[in-house]
Coordinates of C-alpha atoms in Angstrom, one line a residue:
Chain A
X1 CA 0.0 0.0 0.0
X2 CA 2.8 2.1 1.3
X3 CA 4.7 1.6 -1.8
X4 CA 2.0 2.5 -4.3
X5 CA 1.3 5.6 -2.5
X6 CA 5.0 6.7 -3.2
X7 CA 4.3 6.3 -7.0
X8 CA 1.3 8.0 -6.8
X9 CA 2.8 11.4 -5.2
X10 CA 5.5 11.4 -7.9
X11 CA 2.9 11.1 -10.8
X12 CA 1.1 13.2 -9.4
X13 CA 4.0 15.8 -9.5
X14 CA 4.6 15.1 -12.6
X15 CA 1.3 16.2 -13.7
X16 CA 1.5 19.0 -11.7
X17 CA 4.8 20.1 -13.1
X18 CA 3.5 19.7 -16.9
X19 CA 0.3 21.4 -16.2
X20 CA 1.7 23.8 -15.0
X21 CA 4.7 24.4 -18.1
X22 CA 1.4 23.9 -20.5
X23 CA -0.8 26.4 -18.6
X24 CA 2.4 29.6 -19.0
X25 CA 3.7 28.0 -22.4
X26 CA 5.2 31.3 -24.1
X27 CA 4.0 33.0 -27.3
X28 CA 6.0 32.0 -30.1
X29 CA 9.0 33.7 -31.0
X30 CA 8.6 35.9 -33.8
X31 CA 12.5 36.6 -34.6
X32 CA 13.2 32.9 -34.7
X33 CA 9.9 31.7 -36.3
X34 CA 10.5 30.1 -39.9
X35 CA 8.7 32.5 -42.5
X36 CA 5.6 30.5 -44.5
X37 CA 5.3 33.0 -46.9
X38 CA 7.5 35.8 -48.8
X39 CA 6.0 38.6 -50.9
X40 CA 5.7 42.6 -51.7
X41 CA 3.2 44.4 -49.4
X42 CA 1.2 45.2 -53.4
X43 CA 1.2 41.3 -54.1
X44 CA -0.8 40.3 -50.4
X45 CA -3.0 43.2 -50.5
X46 CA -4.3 42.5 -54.3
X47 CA -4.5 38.7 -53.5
X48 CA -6.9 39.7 -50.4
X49 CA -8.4 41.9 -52.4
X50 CA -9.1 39.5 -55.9
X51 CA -10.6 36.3 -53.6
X52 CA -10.4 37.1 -49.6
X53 CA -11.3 33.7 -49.1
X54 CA -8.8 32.0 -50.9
X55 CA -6.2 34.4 -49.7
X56 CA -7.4 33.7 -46.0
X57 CA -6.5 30.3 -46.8
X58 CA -2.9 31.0 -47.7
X59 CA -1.8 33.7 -45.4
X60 CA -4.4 33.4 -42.3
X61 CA -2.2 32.7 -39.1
X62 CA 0.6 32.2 -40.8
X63 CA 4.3 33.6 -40.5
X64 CA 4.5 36.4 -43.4
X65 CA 7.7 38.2 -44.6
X66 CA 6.9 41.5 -46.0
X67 CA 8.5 43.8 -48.5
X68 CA 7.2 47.5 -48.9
X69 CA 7.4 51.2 -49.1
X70 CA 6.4 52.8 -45.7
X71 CA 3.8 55.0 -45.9
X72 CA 3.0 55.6 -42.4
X73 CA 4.2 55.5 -39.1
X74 CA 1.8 56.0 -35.8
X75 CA 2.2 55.1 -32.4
X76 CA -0.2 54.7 -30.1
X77 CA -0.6 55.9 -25.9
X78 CA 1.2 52.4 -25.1
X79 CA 3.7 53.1 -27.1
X80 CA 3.5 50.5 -29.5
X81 CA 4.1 51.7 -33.3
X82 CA 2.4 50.4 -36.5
X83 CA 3.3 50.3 -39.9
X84 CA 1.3 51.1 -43.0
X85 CA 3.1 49.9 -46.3
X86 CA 2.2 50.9 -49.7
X87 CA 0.3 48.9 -52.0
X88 CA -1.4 49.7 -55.5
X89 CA -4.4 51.0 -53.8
X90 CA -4.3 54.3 -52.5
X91 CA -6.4 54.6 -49.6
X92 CA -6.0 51.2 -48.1
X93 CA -2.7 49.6 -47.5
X94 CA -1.0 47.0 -45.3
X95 CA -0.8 47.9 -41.4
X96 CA 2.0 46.1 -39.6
X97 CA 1.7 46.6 -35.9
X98 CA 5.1 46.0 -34.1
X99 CA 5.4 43.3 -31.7
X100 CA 5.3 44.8 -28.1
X101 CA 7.2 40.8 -26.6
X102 CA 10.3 42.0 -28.9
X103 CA 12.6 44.0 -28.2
X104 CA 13.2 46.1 -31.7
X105 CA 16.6 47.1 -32.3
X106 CA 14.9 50.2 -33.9
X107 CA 11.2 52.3 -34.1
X108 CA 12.3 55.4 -35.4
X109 CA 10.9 54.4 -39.3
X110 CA 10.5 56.8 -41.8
X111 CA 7.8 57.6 -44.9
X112 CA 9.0 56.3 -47.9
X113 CA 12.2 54.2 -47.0
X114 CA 11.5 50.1 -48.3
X115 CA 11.0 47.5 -45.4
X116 CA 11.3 44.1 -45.1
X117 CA 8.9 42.9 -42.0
X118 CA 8.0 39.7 -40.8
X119 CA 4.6 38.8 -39.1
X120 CA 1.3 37.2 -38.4
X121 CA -1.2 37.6 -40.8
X122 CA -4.8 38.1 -39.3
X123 CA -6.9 39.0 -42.5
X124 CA -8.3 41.6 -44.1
X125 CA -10.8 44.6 -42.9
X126 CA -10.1 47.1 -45.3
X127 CA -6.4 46.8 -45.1
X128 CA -4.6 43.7 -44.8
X129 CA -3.6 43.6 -41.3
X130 CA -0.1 41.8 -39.6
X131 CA -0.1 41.8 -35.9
X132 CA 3.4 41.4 -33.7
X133 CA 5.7 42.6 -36.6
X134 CA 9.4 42.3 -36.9
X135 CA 11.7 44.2 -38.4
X136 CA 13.7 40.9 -40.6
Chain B
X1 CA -36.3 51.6 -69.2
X2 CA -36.5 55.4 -68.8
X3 CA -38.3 55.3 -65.5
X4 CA -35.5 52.8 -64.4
X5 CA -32.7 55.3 -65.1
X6 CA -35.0 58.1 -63.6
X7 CA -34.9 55.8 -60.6
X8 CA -31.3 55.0 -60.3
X9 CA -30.6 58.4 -60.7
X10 CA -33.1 59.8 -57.6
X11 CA -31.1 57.2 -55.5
X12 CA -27.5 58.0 -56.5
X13 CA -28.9 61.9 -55.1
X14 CA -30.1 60.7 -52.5
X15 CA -27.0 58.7 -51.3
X16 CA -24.8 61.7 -52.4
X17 CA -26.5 63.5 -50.2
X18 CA -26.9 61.4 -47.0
X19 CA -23.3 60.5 -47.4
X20 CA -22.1 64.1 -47.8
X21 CA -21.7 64.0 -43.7
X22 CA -18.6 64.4 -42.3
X23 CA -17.4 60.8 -41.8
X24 CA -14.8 60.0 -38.9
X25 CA -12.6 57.1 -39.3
X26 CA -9.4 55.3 -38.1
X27 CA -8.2 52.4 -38.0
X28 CA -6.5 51.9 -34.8
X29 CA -9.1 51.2 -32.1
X30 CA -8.7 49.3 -29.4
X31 CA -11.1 46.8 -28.2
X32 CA -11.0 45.1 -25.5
X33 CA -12.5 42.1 -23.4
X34 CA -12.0 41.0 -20.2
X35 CA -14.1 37.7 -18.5
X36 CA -14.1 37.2 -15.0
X37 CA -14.8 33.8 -13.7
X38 CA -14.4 31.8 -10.7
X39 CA -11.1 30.8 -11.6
X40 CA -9.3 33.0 -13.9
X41 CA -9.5 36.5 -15.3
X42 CA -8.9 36.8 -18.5
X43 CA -8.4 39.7 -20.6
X44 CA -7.1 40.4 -24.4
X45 CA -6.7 43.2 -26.7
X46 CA -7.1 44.4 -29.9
X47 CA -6.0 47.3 -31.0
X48 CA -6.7 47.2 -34.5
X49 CA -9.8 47.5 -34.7
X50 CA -11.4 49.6 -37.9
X51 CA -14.1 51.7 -37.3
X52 CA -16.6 54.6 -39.5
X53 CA -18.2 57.4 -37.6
X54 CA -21.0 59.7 -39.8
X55 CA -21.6 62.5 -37.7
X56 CA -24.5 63.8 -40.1
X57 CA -26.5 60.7 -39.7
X58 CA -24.8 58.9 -36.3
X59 CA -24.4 55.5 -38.3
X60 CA -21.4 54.0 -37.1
X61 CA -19.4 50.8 -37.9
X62 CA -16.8 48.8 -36.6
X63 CA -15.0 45.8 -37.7
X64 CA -12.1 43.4 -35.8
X65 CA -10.1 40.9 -37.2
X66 CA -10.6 37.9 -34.4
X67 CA -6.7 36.8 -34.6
X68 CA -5.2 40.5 -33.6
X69 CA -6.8 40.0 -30.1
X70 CA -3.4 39.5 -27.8
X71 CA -3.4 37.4 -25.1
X72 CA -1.3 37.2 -21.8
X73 CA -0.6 33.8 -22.5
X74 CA -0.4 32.1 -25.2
X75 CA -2.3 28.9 -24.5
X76 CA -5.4 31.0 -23.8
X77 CA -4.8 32.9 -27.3
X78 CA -4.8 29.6 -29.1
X79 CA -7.9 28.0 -27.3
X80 CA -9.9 31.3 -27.8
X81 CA -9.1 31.1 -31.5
X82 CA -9.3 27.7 -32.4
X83 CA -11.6 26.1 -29.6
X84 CA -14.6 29.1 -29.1
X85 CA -14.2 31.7 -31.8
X86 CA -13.5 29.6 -34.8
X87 CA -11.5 32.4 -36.0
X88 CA -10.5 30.0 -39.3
X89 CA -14.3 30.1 -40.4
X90 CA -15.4 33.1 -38.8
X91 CA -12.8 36.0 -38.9
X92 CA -14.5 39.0 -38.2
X93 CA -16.3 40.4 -35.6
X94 CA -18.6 43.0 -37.3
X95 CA -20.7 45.6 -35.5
X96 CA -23.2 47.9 -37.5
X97 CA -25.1 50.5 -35.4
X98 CA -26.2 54.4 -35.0
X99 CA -25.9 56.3 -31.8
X100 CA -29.9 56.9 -31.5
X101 CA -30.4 60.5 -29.7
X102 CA -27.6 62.1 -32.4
X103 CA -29.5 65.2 -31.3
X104 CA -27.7 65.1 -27.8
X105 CA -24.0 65.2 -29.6
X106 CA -22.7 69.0 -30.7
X107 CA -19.7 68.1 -33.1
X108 CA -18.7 71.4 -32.9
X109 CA -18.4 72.3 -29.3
X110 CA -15.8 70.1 -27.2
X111 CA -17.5 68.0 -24.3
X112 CA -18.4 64.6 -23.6
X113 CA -21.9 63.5 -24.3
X114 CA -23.9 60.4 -23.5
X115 CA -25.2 58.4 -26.0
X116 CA -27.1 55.5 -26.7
X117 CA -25.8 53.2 -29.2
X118 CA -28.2 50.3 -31.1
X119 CA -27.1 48.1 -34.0
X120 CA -26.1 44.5 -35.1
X121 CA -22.9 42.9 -33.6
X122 CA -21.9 39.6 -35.5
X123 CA -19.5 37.6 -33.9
X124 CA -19.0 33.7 -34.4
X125 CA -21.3 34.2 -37.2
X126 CA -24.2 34.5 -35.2
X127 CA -26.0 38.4 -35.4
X128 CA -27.8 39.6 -32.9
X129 CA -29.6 43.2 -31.7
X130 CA -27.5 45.3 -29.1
X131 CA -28.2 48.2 -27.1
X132 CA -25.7 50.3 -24.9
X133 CA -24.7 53.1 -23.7
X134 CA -21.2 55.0 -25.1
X135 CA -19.7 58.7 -24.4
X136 CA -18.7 60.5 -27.3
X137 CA -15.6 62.7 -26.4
X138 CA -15.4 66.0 -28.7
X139 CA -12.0 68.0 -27.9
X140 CA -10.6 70.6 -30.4
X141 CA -12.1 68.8 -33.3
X142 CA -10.7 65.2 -32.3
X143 CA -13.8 62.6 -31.7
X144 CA -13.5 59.8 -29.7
X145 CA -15.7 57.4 -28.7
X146 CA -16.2 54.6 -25.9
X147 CA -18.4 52.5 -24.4
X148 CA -18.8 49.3 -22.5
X149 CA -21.4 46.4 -22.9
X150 CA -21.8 42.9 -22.3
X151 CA -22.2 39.9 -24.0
X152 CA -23.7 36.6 -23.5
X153 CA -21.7 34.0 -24.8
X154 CA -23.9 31.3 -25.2
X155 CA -26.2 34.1 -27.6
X156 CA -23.4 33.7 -30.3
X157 CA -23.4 29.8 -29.9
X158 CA -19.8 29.5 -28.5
X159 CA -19.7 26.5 -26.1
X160 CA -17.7 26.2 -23.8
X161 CA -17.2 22.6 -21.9
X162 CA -18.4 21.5 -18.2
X163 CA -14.7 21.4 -17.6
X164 CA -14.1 24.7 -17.8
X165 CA -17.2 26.4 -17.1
X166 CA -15.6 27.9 -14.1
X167 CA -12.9 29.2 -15.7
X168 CA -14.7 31.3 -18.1
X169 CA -17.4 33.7 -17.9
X170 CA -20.6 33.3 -19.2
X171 CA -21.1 37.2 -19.1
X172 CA -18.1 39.1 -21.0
X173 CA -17.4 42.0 -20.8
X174 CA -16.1 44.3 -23.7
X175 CA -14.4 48.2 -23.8
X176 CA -14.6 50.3 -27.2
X177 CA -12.4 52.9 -26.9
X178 CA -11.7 55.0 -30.0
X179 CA -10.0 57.6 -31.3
X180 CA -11.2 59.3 -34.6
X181 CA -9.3 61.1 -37.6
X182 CA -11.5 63.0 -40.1
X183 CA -12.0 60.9 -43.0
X184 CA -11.0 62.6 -45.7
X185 CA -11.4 61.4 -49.3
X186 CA -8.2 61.6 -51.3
X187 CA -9.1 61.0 -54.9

């Protein structure tokens, strides 16, 4: 009896151990993550804008590398800055927003210098958005 | 045929018209939810959220991409997205409204102003009829506009399991906050 119980306490804390790595498991690592995808900021927008469906069936969650012409830079009250990269549509563009778990070896982006970004794609509104952006 | 073109003509006036209304816009709201259960308190944000704002006729829109909400950890993030939201088949979270007693809002005048807000709100591809209140924020021209409302889970159909029913809320809570830019058409 005695000798079952000692098995018992150690699967037990086992379980507890893995629980609790499962439970604070971290958000992926954007600057180490393998890019799925490589294109221009024109390409993605026009493919989201042609067929949004197929598109969200290529890109959606997935690790996107970026090339483009800034076109705008904001930050907002936390701090945390987005980009908005030219495409062949004038109004609506392609918004990178920076990742805030990296720390960027730079912010300070300009209008009109080329980029290359990598990201998580999250869809289309009316611009193509990438959320938790690096700088690649 | 003539009375069609007649026709088709009245309406394009009349949209002309109606949309002629200074239109507020940006595309950097943040939206935010937080549920508060038993056994955890959990809370994400989004802070691209797009959003429309007519200030001639009070309609106002906003739209969120499901997948930009960031979570504290990422084990939540992933069974919010794949395991209640769906976020591969349903996206978006679409809300289409008007603030109802426009009267009470002075675009021109800085102040805050209550309002009441009703309209559609979409999410997990179910639609249904919401009702709030919101405080629209006029400061030397700059509009902003917030509110806070609540939303019953099981009304959009997202289940969630006896296992965890006391780790989520069946009530969650959700902040608008938004900050406007005039929306101004370059052609």
């Amino acid at each position: 009896m005695k000798k079952y119980f000692k098995y018992l306490i150690f699967l037990f804390a086992i379980g507890l151990v893995s629980g609790f790595f499962i439970y604070n498991k971290p958000h992926q690592n954007i600057e180490k993550a393998k890019v799925d995808q490589s294109l221009t900021a024109s390409k993605l927008f026009t493919e989201f804008e042609v067929d949004e469906n197929a598109a969200n069936q290529i890109y959606l969650d997935k690790i996107v590398e970026i090339t483009g012409v800034v076109r705008e830079v904001s930050a907002d009250e936390n701090g945390m800055t987005s980009l908005t990269l030219n495409t062949d549509n004038e109004m609506f563009g392609v918004i990178c927003q920076l990742d805030n778990l990296t720390k960027h070896k730079r912010t300070d982006f300009k209008k009109g210098e080329e980029i290359t970004l990598k990201g998580i794609c999250t869809g289309v509104l009316m611009d193509v958005v990438l959320v938790r952006c690096v700088e690649s | 045929m003539k009375l069609i073109k007649f026709f088709v003509l009245l309406v394009a006036i009349v949209f002309a018209q109606t949309s002629y209304g200074q239109k507020y816009f940006t595309r950097s709201g943040k939206i935010s939810f937080s549920s508060d259960a038993a056994l955890e308190q959990i809370e994400a944000v989004n802070q691209k959220a797009t959003s429309v704002l007519d200030s001639q006729t009070g309609k106002m829109e906003f739209a969120i991409l499901i997948k930009a909400f960031q979570f504290e950890k990422a084990l939540m993030q992933e069974h919010f997205n794949e395991n209640y939201m769906e976020s591969d088949k349903y996206p978006k979270a679409i809300f289409k409204g008007a603030i109802t007693d426009l009267s009470k809002v002075d675009f021109g005048n800085d102040g805050k102003y209550q309002v009441d807000v009703k309209g559609d709100l979409c999410i997990h591809g179910i639609t249904n009829s919401v009702v709030t209140a919101g405080i629209i924020t006029v400061s030397k021209g700059n509009i902003s506009a917030a509110a806070d409302f609540e939303v019953a889970v099981a009304d959009y159909k997202i289940e969630i399991p006896n296992i965890v029913k006391d780790n989520i809320a069946k009530i969650v809570e959700i902040q608008v906050a938004i900050d406007y830019e005039l929306f101004n058409k370059k052609s």
